[in-house]
Amino acid sequence: MLREHRPYILKRLDQAFQVWYAEYFLRPHFDYLGRGGTYMKPWHVEVFGGPISLGDYAHVIAAPDKRVRLTVWSTLETGGRISIGDYCLLCPGVRISAAREIIIGNSCMMAHGAYITDADWHGLYDRSNSALAVAPVRLGNNVWIGDSAIVCKGVTIGDHSVVGAGAVVTRDVPPYTVVAGNPAALVKELDPAMPMKTRADWMADPRGLAEEFAIIDRHHTKGNTWAGWIRSLLFPRKGD
């Protein structure tokens, strides 16, 4: 498909349905699910165990072949938990698996296929015991985890840092740092004096931002008809 064929009203109804689905089917599985969230294909989001919390104005994108999975699977007496802050982005294929504690700050972005875990899930010598190698993971504010990157147990990533695509992070990452590779190593230090615009800044006026997106949707669906949309589904042709 080269362009959007749905009429504007149908696209808006689809968006409203996805929010309703998240509220009705996902919210009961969260200890806390914030307000103002945006969800794409929320029926491909899996939430298991708890407590799991997701802050305000989250943006969660899932896909049939790349489900978003938030899992607390703890054999510890104290249990485990996942806490994700406000304004965070979870892309298709993101997996967050906690045995003890994973805390993610505000305005964090987790790209396609990113994996964050606080456990090895099996010991090197006792592979029947999943509680041997466990250490909390903490991400500061405005952290960006790149495509298919892995954040391992015991890691703390400082504010505004970036983890490159495919990196495997086994050690702490200081604030304002870019790391990449396996194991992840320093690539660049960011300038703290430079202005940093976060997702929280971008969504400071949620109503105004929603109106901007509505204008964009109207522009991209201008001239679309119900008949044209049905035709594109049943009888697709070159240029659709």
PDB file of C-alpha atoms in Angstrom:
ATOM      1  CA  MET A   1       0.000   0.000   0.000  1.00  0.00           C
ATOM      2  CA  LEU A   2       1.450   3.332  -1.076  1.00  0.00           C
ATOM      3  CA  ARG A   3      -1.084   5.552   0.653  1.00  0.00           C
ATOM      4  CA  GLU A   4      -3.976   5.631   3.106  1.00  0.00           C
ATOM      5  CA  HIS A   5      -7.305   4.652   1.501  1.00  0.00           C
ATOM      6  CA  ARG A   6      -9.591   4.792   4.524  1.00  0.00           C
ATOM      7  CA  PRO A   7     -11.998   7.715   4.878  1.00  0.00           C
ATOM      8  CA  TYR A   8     -11.096  10.114   7.673  1.00  0.00           C
ATOM      9  CA  ILE A   9     -13.989   9.029   9.888  1.00  0.00           C
ATOM     10  CA  LEU A  10     -13.005   5.360   9.575  1.00  0.00           C
ATOM     11  CA  LYS A  11      -9.420   6.086  10.578  1.00  0.00           C
ATOM     12  CA  ARG A  12     -10.603   8.039  13.610  1.00  0.00           C
ATOM     13  CA  LEU A  13     -12.996   5.246  14.589  1.00  0.00           C
ATOM     14  CA  ASP A  14     -10.163   2.731  14.290  1.00  0.00           C
ATOM     15  CA  GLN A  15      -7.976   4.839  16.581  1.00  0.00           C
ATOM     16  CA  ALA A  16     -10.800   5.167  19.109  1.00  0.00           C
ATOM     17  CA  PHE A  17     -11.408   1.410  19.011  1.00  0.00           C
ATOM     18  CA  GLN A  18      -7.752   0.689  19.748  1.00  0.00           C
ATOM     19  CA  VAL A  19      -7.830   2.991  22.769  1.00  0.00           C
ATOM     20  CA  TRP A  20     -11.047   1.302  23.944  1.00  0.00           C
ATOM     21  CA  TYR A  21      -9.460  -2.121  23.511  1.00  0.00           C
ATOM     22  CA  ALA A  22      -6.454  -1.119  25.609  1.00  0.00           C
ATOM     23  CA  GLU A  23      -8.679   0.301  28.320  1.00  0.00           C
ATOM     24  CA  TYR A  24     -10.963  -2.732  28.410  1.00  0.00           C
ATOM     25  CA  PHE A  25      -8.556  -5.619  27.877  1.00  0.00           C
ATOM     26  CA  LEU A  26      -5.105  -4.334  28.929  1.00  0.00           C
ATOM     27  CA  ARG A  27      -5.804  -2.046  31.881  1.00  0.00           C
ATOM     28  CA  PRO A  28      -6.944  -4.881  34.201  1.00  0.00           C
ATOM     29  CA  HIS A  29      -3.517  -6.523  33.836  1.00  0.00           C
ATOM     30  CA  PHE A  30      -1.580  -3.421  34.919  1.00  0.00           C
ATOM     31  CA  ASP A  31      -1.004  -2.248  38.454  1.00  0.00           C
ATOM     32  CA  TYR A  32      -1.194   1.215  36.904  1.00  0.00           C
ATOM     33  CA  LEU A  33      -1.891   2.273  33.324  1.00  0.00           C
ATOM     34  CA  GLY A  34      -1.632   6.005  32.765  1.00  0.00           C
ATOM     35  CA  ARG A  35      -3.925   8.387  30.970  1.00  0.00           C
ATOM     36  CA  GLY A  36      -3.645   9.631  27.409  1.00  0.00           C
ATOM     37  CA  GLY A  37      -1.976   6.548  25.947  1.00  0.00           C
ATOM     38  CA  THR A  38      -1.763   5.843  22.224  1.00  0.00           C
ATOM     39  CA  TYR A  39      -1.950   2.221  21.118  1.00  0.00           C
ATOM     40  CA  MET A  40      -1.445   0.553  17.762  1.00  0.00           C
ATOM     41  CA  LYS A  41      -2.591  -3.081  17.528  1.00  0.00           C
ATOM     42  CA  PRO A  42      -2.974  -3.433  21.324  1.00  0.00           C
ATOM     43  CA  TRP A  43      -4.302  -6.985  20.868  1.00  0.00           C
ATOM     44  CA  HIS A  44      -0.680  -7.921  20.186  1.00  0.00           C
ATOM     45  CA  VAL A  45       0.482  -6.648  23.591  1.00  0.00           C
ATOM     46  CA  GLU A  46       1.065  -9.329  26.252  1.00  0.00           C
ATOM     47  CA  VAL A  47       1.175  -8.463  29.956  1.00  0.00           C
ATOM     48  CA  PHE A  48       2.021 -11.256  32.401  1.00  0.00           C
ATOM     49  CA  GLY A  49       2.642 -11.178  36.135  1.00  0.00           C
ATOM     50  CA  GLY A  50       3.044  -8.057  38.184  1.00  0.00           C
ATOM     51  CA  PRO A  51       3.061  -5.500  39.475  1.00  0.00           C
ATOM     52  CA  ILE A  52       3.582  -3.754  36.131  1.00  0.00           C
ATOM     53  CA  SER A  53       2.977  -0.026  35.646  1.00  0.00           C
ATOM     54  CA  LEU A  54       3.044   2.144  32.523  1.00  0.00           C
ATOM     55  CA  GLY A  55       2.881   5.911  32.893  1.00  0.00           C
ATOM     56  CA  ASP A  56       0.877   8.679  31.267  1.00  0.00           C
ATOM     57  CA  TYR A  57       0.928   9.397  27.518  1.00  0.00           C
ATOM     58  CA  ALA A  58       2.666   6.173  26.583  1.00  0.00           C
ATOM     59  CA  HIS A  59       2.907   5.187  22.917  1.00  0.00           C
ATOM     60  CA  VAL A  60       2.763   1.416  22.412  1.00  0.00           C
ATOM     61  CA  ILE A  61       3.086  -0.093  18.929  1.00  0.00           C
ATOM     62  CA  ALA A  62       2.676  -3.839  18.448  1.00  0.00           C
ATOM     63  CA  ALA A  63       2.480  -6.108  15.392  1.00  0.00           C
ATOM     64  CA  PRO A  64       1.312  -9.681  14.711  1.00  0.00           C
ATOM     65  CA  ASP A  65       4.870 -10.934  14.230  1.00  0.00           C
ATOM     66  CA  LYS A  66       6.440  -8.593  16.798  1.00  0.00           C
ATOM     67  CA  ARG A  67       4.410  -8.598  19.976  1.00  0.00           C
ATOM     68  CA  VAL A  68       5.194  -6.274  22.854  1.00  0.00           C
ATOM     69  CA  ARG A  69       5.744  -8.402  25.969  1.00  0.00           C
ATOM     70  CA  LEU A  70       5.917  -7.106  29.551  1.00  0.00           C
ATOM     71  CA  THR A  71       6.601  -9.988  31.917  1.00  0.00           C
ATOM     72  CA  VAL A  72       7.271 -10.340  35.630  1.00  0.00           C
ATOM     73  CA  TRP A  73       8.368 -13.897  36.287  1.00  0.00           C
ATOM     74  CA  SER A  74       9.855 -14.061  39.759  1.00  0.00           C
ATOM     75  CA  THR A  75      10.863 -16.988  41.962  1.00  0.00           C
ATOM     76  CA  LEU A  76      12.109 -14.580  44.646  1.00  0.00           C
ATOM     77  CA  GLU A  77      10.181 -14.206  47.900  1.00  0.00           C
ATOM     78  CA  THR A  78      10.126 -10.446  47.388  1.00  0.00           C
ATOM     79  CA  GLY A  79       8.661 -10.838  43.906  1.00  0.00           C
ATOM     80  CA  GLY A  80       9.498  -8.692  40.898  1.00  0.00           C
ATOM     81  CA  ARG A  81       8.144  -5.576  39.246  1.00  0.00           C
ATOM     82  CA  ILE A  82       8.303  -3.397  36.142  1.00  0.00           C
ATOM     83  CA  SER A  83       7.804   0.363  36.347  1.00  0.00           C
ATOM     84  CA  ILE A  84       7.781   2.424  33.130  1.00  0.00           C
ATOM     85  CA  GLY A  85       7.522   6.205  33.349  1.00  0.00           C
ATOM     86  CA  ASP A  86       5.500   8.817  31.476  1.00  0.00           C
ATOM     87  CA  TYR A  87       5.787   9.646  27.754  1.00  0.00           C
ATOM     88  CA  CYS A  88       7.581   6.408  26.875  1.00  0.00           C
ATOM     89  CA  LEU A  89       7.636   4.725  23.456  1.00  0.00           C
ATOM     90  CA  LEU A  90       7.510   0.943  23.068  1.00  0.00           C
ATOM     91  CA  CYS A  91       7.968  -0.245  19.486  1.00  0.00           C
ATOM     92  CA  PRO A  92       7.075  -3.641  17.968  1.00  0.00           C
ATOM     93  CA  GLY A  93       8.936  -6.585  19.428  1.00  0.00           C
ATOM     94  CA  VAL A  94       9.975  -4.877  22.669  1.00  0.00           C
ATOM     95  CA  ARG A  95      10.380  -7.361  25.539  1.00  0.00           C
ATOM     96  CA  ILE A  96      10.835  -6.382  29.172  1.00  0.00           C
ATOM     97  CA  SER A  97      11.302  -9.347  31.509  1.00  0.00           C
ATOM     98  CA  ALA A  98      11.747  -8.873  35.261  1.00  0.00           C
ATOM     99  CA  ALA A  99      12.631 -11.310  38.018  1.00  0.00           C
ATOM    100  CA  ARG A 100      13.373  -8.573  40.575  1.00  0.00           C
ATOM    101  CA  GLU A 101      13.029  -4.965  39.398  1.00  0.00           C
ATOM    102  CA  ILE A 102      13.192  -2.974  36.175  1.00  0.00           C
ATOM    103  CA  ILE A 103      12.621   0.770  36.485  1.00  0.00           C
ATOM    104  CA  ILE A 104      12.423   2.919  33.349  1.00  0.00           C
ATOM    105  CA  GLY A 105      12.279   6.703  33.584  1.00  0.00           C
ATOM    106  CA  ASN A 106      10.222   9.254  31.694  1.00  0.00           C
ATOM    107  CA  SER A 107      10.447   9.930  27.940  1.00  0.00           C
ATOM    108  CA  CYS A 108      12.364   6.736  27.194  1.00  0.00           C
ATOM    109  CA  MET A 109      12.265   5.149  23.740  1.00  0.00           C
ATOM    110  CA  MET A 110      12.646   1.431  23.116  1.00  0.00           C
ATOM    111  CA  ALA A 111      13.069   0.634  19.431  1.00  0.00           C
ATOM    112  CA  HIS A 112      12.018  -2.445  17.474  1.00  0.00           C
ATOM    113  CA  GLY A 113      13.104  -5.694  19.123  1.00  0.00           C
ATOM    114  CA  ALA A 114      14.785  -4.150  22.161  1.00  0.00           C
ATOM    115  CA  TYR A 115      15.112  -6.503  25.146  1.00  0.00           C
ATOM    116  CA  ILE A 116      15.564  -5.479  28.785  1.00  0.00           C
ATOM    117  CA  THR A 117      16.006  -8.060  31.535  1.00  0.00           C
ATOM    118  CA  ASP A 118      17.253  -8.140  35.118  1.00  0.00           C
ATOM    119  CA  ALA A 119      18.124 -11.852  35.179  1.00  0.00           C
ATOM    120  CA  ASP A 120      20.126 -14.510  33.374  1.00  0.00           C
ATOM    121  CA  TRP A 121      17.178 -16.864  34.022  1.00  0.00           C
ATOM    122  CA  HIS A 122      19.496 -19.843  34.547  1.00  0.00           C
ATOM    123  CA  GLY A 123      22.685 -20.290  36.560  1.00  0.00           C
ATOM    124  CA  LEU A 124      25.932 -21.201  34.836  1.00  0.00           C
ATOM    125  CA  TYR A 125      26.333 -24.331  36.965  1.00  0.00           C
ATOM    126  CA  ASP A 126      22.807 -24.839  38.336  1.00  0.00           C
ATOM    127  CA  ARG A 127      20.583 -24.451  35.320  1.00  0.00           C
ATOM    128  CA  SER A 128      17.508 -25.597  37.190  1.00  0.00           C
ATOM    129  CA  ASN A 129      17.487 -22.416  39.294  1.00  0.00           C
ATOM    130  CA  SER A 130      16.399 -19.147  37.693  1.00  0.00           C
ATOM    131  CA  ALA A 131      16.965 -16.983  40.800  1.00  0.00           C
ATOM    132  CA  LEU A 132      20.750 -17.259  41.007  1.00  0.00           C
ATOM    133  CA  ALA A 133      21.764 -14.366  38.757  1.00  0.00           C
ATOM    134  CA  VAL A 134      19.401 -11.436  39.343  1.00  0.00           C
ATOM    135  CA  ALA A 135      20.141  -7.699  39.677  1.00  0.00           C
ATOM    136  CA  PRO A 136      17.877  -4.652  39.189  1.00  0.00           C
ATOM    137  CA  VAL A 137      17.962  -2.611  35.980  1.00  0.00           C
ATOM    138  CA  ARG A 138      17.400   1.139  35.926  1.00  0.00           C
ATOM    139  CA  LEU A 139      17.034   3.478  32.959  1.00  0.00           C
ATOM    140  CA  GLY A 140      17.105   7.217  33.592  1.00  0.00           C
ATOM    141  CA  ASN A 141      14.985   9.792  31.802  1.00  0.00           C
ATOM    142  CA  ASN A 142      15.077  10.255  28.017  1.00  0.00           C
ATOM    143  CA  VAL A 143      17.064   7.073  27.376  1.00  0.00           C
ATOM    144  CA  TRP A 144      16.952   5.673  23.825  1.00  0.00           C
ATOM    145  CA  ILE A 145      17.422   1.919  23.380  1.00  0.00           C
ATOM    146  CA  GLY A 146      18.168   1.129  19.729  1.00  0.00           C
ATOM    147  CA  ASP A 147      16.847  -1.568  17.416  1.00  0.00           C
ATOM    148  CA  SER A 148      17.434  -5.113  18.756  1.00  0.00           C
ATOM    149  CA  ALA A 149      19.653  -3.876  21.588  1.00  0.00           C
ATOM    150  CA  ILE A 150      19.850  -5.891  24.815  1.00  0.00           C
ATOM    151  CA  VAL A 151      20.157  -4.437  28.316  1.00  0.00           C
ATOM    152  CA  CYS A 152      21.346  -7.075  30.785  1.00  0.00           C
ATOM    153  CA  LYS A 153      20.938  -7.539  34.532  1.00  0.00           C
ATOM    154  CA  GLY A 154      22.397  -5.045  36.988  1.00  0.00           C
ATOM    155  CA  VAL A 155      22.779  -2.239  34.440  1.00  0.00           C
ATOM    156  CA  THR A 156      22.017   1.411  35.152  1.00  0.00           C
ATOM    157  CA  ILE A 157      21.767   3.766  32.158  1.00  0.00           C
ATOM    158  CA  GLY A 158      22.009   7.482  32.884  1.00  0.00           C
ATOM    159  CA  ASP A 159      19.729  10.270  31.679  1.00  0.00           C
ATOM    160  CA  HIS A 160      19.728  11.149  27.963  1.00  0.00           C
ATOM    161  CA  SER A 161      21.987   8.269  26.941  1.00  0.00           C
ATOM    162  CA  VAL A 162      21.668   6.253  23.723  1.00  0.00           C
ATOM    163  CA  VAL A 163      22.253   2.537  23.182  1.00  0.00           C
ATOM    164  CA  GLY A 164      23.050   1.743  19.550  1.00  0.00           C
ATOM    165  CA  ALA A 165      21.256  -0.859  17.449  1.00  0.00           C
ATOM    166  CA  GLY A 166      22.224  -4.427  18.275  1.00  0.00           C
ATOM    167  CA  ALA A 167      24.296  -3.456  21.308  1.00  0.00           C
ATOM    168  CA  VAL A 168      24.593  -5.734  24.331  1.00  0.00           C
ATOM    169  CA  VAL A 169      24.848  -3.637  27.489  1.00  0.00           C
ATOM    170  CA  THR A 170      26.473  -5.469  30.398  1.00  0.00           C
ATOM    171  CA  ARG A 171      27.859  -2.494  32.361  1.00  0.00           C
ATOM    172  CA  ASP A 172      26.542   0.855  33.568  1.00  0.00           C
ATOM    173  CA  VAL A 173      26.231   3.676  31.045  1.00  0.00           C
ATOM    174  CA  PRO A 174      26.860   7.243  32.314  1.00  0.00           C
ATOM    175  CA  PRO A 175      24.455  10.088  31.489  1.00  0.00           C
ATOM    176  CA  TYR A 176      24.797  11.854  28.108  1.00  0.00           C
ATOM    177  CA  THR A 177      26.607   8.916  26.547  1.00  0.00           C
ATOM    178  CA  VAL A 178      26.250   6.954  23.295  1.00  0.00           C
ATOM    179  CA  VAL A 179      27.315   3.300  23.441  1.00  0.00           C
ATOM    180  CA  ALA A 180      27.286   0.565  20.800  1.00  0.00           C
ATOM    181  CA  GLY A 181      28.663  -2.885  20.097  1.00  0.00           C
ATOM    182  CA  ASN A 182      28.873  -6.256  21.837  1.00  0.00           C
ATOM    183  CA  PRO A 183      29.761  -5.725  24.593  1.00  0.00           C
ATOM    184  CA  ALA A 184      28.611  -2.109  24.470  1.00  0.00           C
ATOM    185  CA  ALA A 185      31.416   0.463  24.571  1.00  0.00           C
ATOM    186  CA  LEU A 186      31.645   4.248  24.490  1.00  0.00           C
ATOM    187  CA  VAL A 187      31.108   5.782  21.058  1.00  0.00           C
ATOM    188  CA  LYS A 188      30.401   9.403  21.881  1.00  0.00           C
ATOM    189  CA  GLU A 189      29.766  11.756  24.773  1.00  0.00           C
ATOM    190  CA  LEU A 190      26.868  14.170  24.351  1.00  0.00           C
ATOM    191  CA  ASP A 191      27.170  17.811  25.353  1.00  0.00           C
ATOM    192  CA  PRO A 192      25.037  18.470  28.471  1.00  0.00           C
ATOM    193  CA  ALA A 193      25.007  22.169  27.566  1.00  0.00           C
ATOM    194  CA  MET A 194      23.105  21.488  24.335  1.00  0.00           C
ATOM    195  CA  PRO A 195      19.302  21.852  24.514  1.00  0.00           C
ATOM    196  CA  MET A 196      17.631  18.447  24.757  1.00  0.00           C
ATOM    197  CA  LYS A 197      14.039  18.080  23.544  1.00  0.00           C
ATOM    198  CA  THR A 198      12.311  15.063  25.055  1.00  0.00           C
ATOM    199  CA  ARG A 199       9.032  13.292  24.367  1.00  0.00           C
ATOM    200  CA  ALA A 200       7.647  15.080  27.419  1.00  0.00           C
ATOM    201  CA  ASP A 201       8.449  18.419  25.755  1.00  0.00           C
ATOM    202  CA  TRP A 202       6.892  17.225  22.483  1.00  0.00           C
ATOM    203  CA  MET A 203       3.689  16.233  24.305  1.00  0.00           C
ATOM    204  CA  ALA A 204       3.545  19.184  26.686  1.00  0.00           C
ATOM    205  CA  ASP A 205       0.229  20.207  25.099  1.00  0.00           C
ATOM    206  CA  PRO A 206      -1.574  16.886  24.471  1.00  0.00           C
ATOM    207  CA  ARG A 207      -4.747  18.494  23.164  1.00  0.00           C
ATOM    208  CA  GLY A 208      -2.863  20.721  20.738  1.00  0.00           C
ATOM    209  CA  LEU A 209      -0.779  17.785  19.535  1.00  0.00           C
ATOM    210  CA  ALA A 210      -3.931  15.717  18.985  1.00  0.00           C
ATOM    211  CA  GLU A 211      -5.388  18.542  16.900  1.00  0.00           C
ATOM    212  CA  GLU A 212      -2.204  18.665  14.810  1.00  0.00           C
ATOM    213  CA  PHE A 213      -2.440  14.933  14.122  1.00  0.00           C
ATOM    214  CA  ALA A 214      -6.117  15.327  13.223  1.00  0.00           C
ATOM    215  CA  ILE A 215      -5.183  17.987  10.657  1.00  0.00           C
ATOM    216  CA  ILE A 216      -2.519  15.672   9.211  1.00  0.00           C
ATOM    217  CA  ASP A 217      -5.018  12.791   9.046  1.00  0.00           C
ATOM    218  CA  ARG A 218      -7.557  14.985   7.266  1.00  0.00           C
ATOM    219  CA  HIS A 219      -4.919  15.982   4.738  1.00  0.00           C
ATOM    220  CA  HIS A 220      -3.817  12.408   4.023  1.00  0.00           C
ATOM    221  CA  THR A 221      -7.388  11.101   3.774  1.00  0.00           C
ATOM    222  CA  LYS A 222      -8.758  13.987   1.723  1.00  0.00           C
ATOM    223  CA  GLY A 223     -10.881  12.650  -1.113  1.00  0.00           C
ATOM    224  CA  ASN A 224     -10.984   9.106   0.262  1.00  0.00           C
ATOM    225  CA  THR A 225     -14.359   7.381   0.027  1.00  0.00           C
ATOM    226  CA  TRP A 226     -15.896   4.239   1.457  1.00  0.00           C
ATOM    227  CA  ALA A 227     -16.211   2.796  -2.038  1.00  0.00           C
ATOM    228  CA  GLY A 228     -12.575   3.560  -2.817  1.00  0.00           C
ATOM    229  CA  TRP A 229     -11.397   1.951   0.411  1.00  0.00           C
ATOM    230  CA  ILE A 230     -13.418  -1.228  -0.215  1.00  0.00           C
ATOM    231  CA  ARG A 231     -12.151  -1.354  -3.791  1.00  0.00           C
ATOM    232  CA  SER A 232      -8.536  -1.111  -2.570  1.00  0.00           C
ATOM    233  CA  LEU A 233      -9.142  -4.112  -0.307  1.00  0.00           C
ATOM    234  CA  LEU A 234     -10.960  -6.336  -2.778  1.00  0.00           C
ATOM    235  CA  PHE A 235      -9.436  -5.233  -6.075  1.00  0.00           C
ATOM    236  CA  PRO A 236      -5.986  -3.728  -5.411  1.00  0.00           C
ATOM    237  CA  ARG A 237      -4.193  -2.210  -8.351  1.00  0.00           C
ATOM    238  CA  LYS A 238      -0.858  -0.641  -9.155  1.00  0.00           C
ATOM    239  CA  GLY A 239      -0.461   2.675  -7.382  1.00  0.00           C
ATOM    240  CA  ASP A 240      -2.558   1.735  -4.360  1.00  0.00           C
TER     241      ASP A 240
END
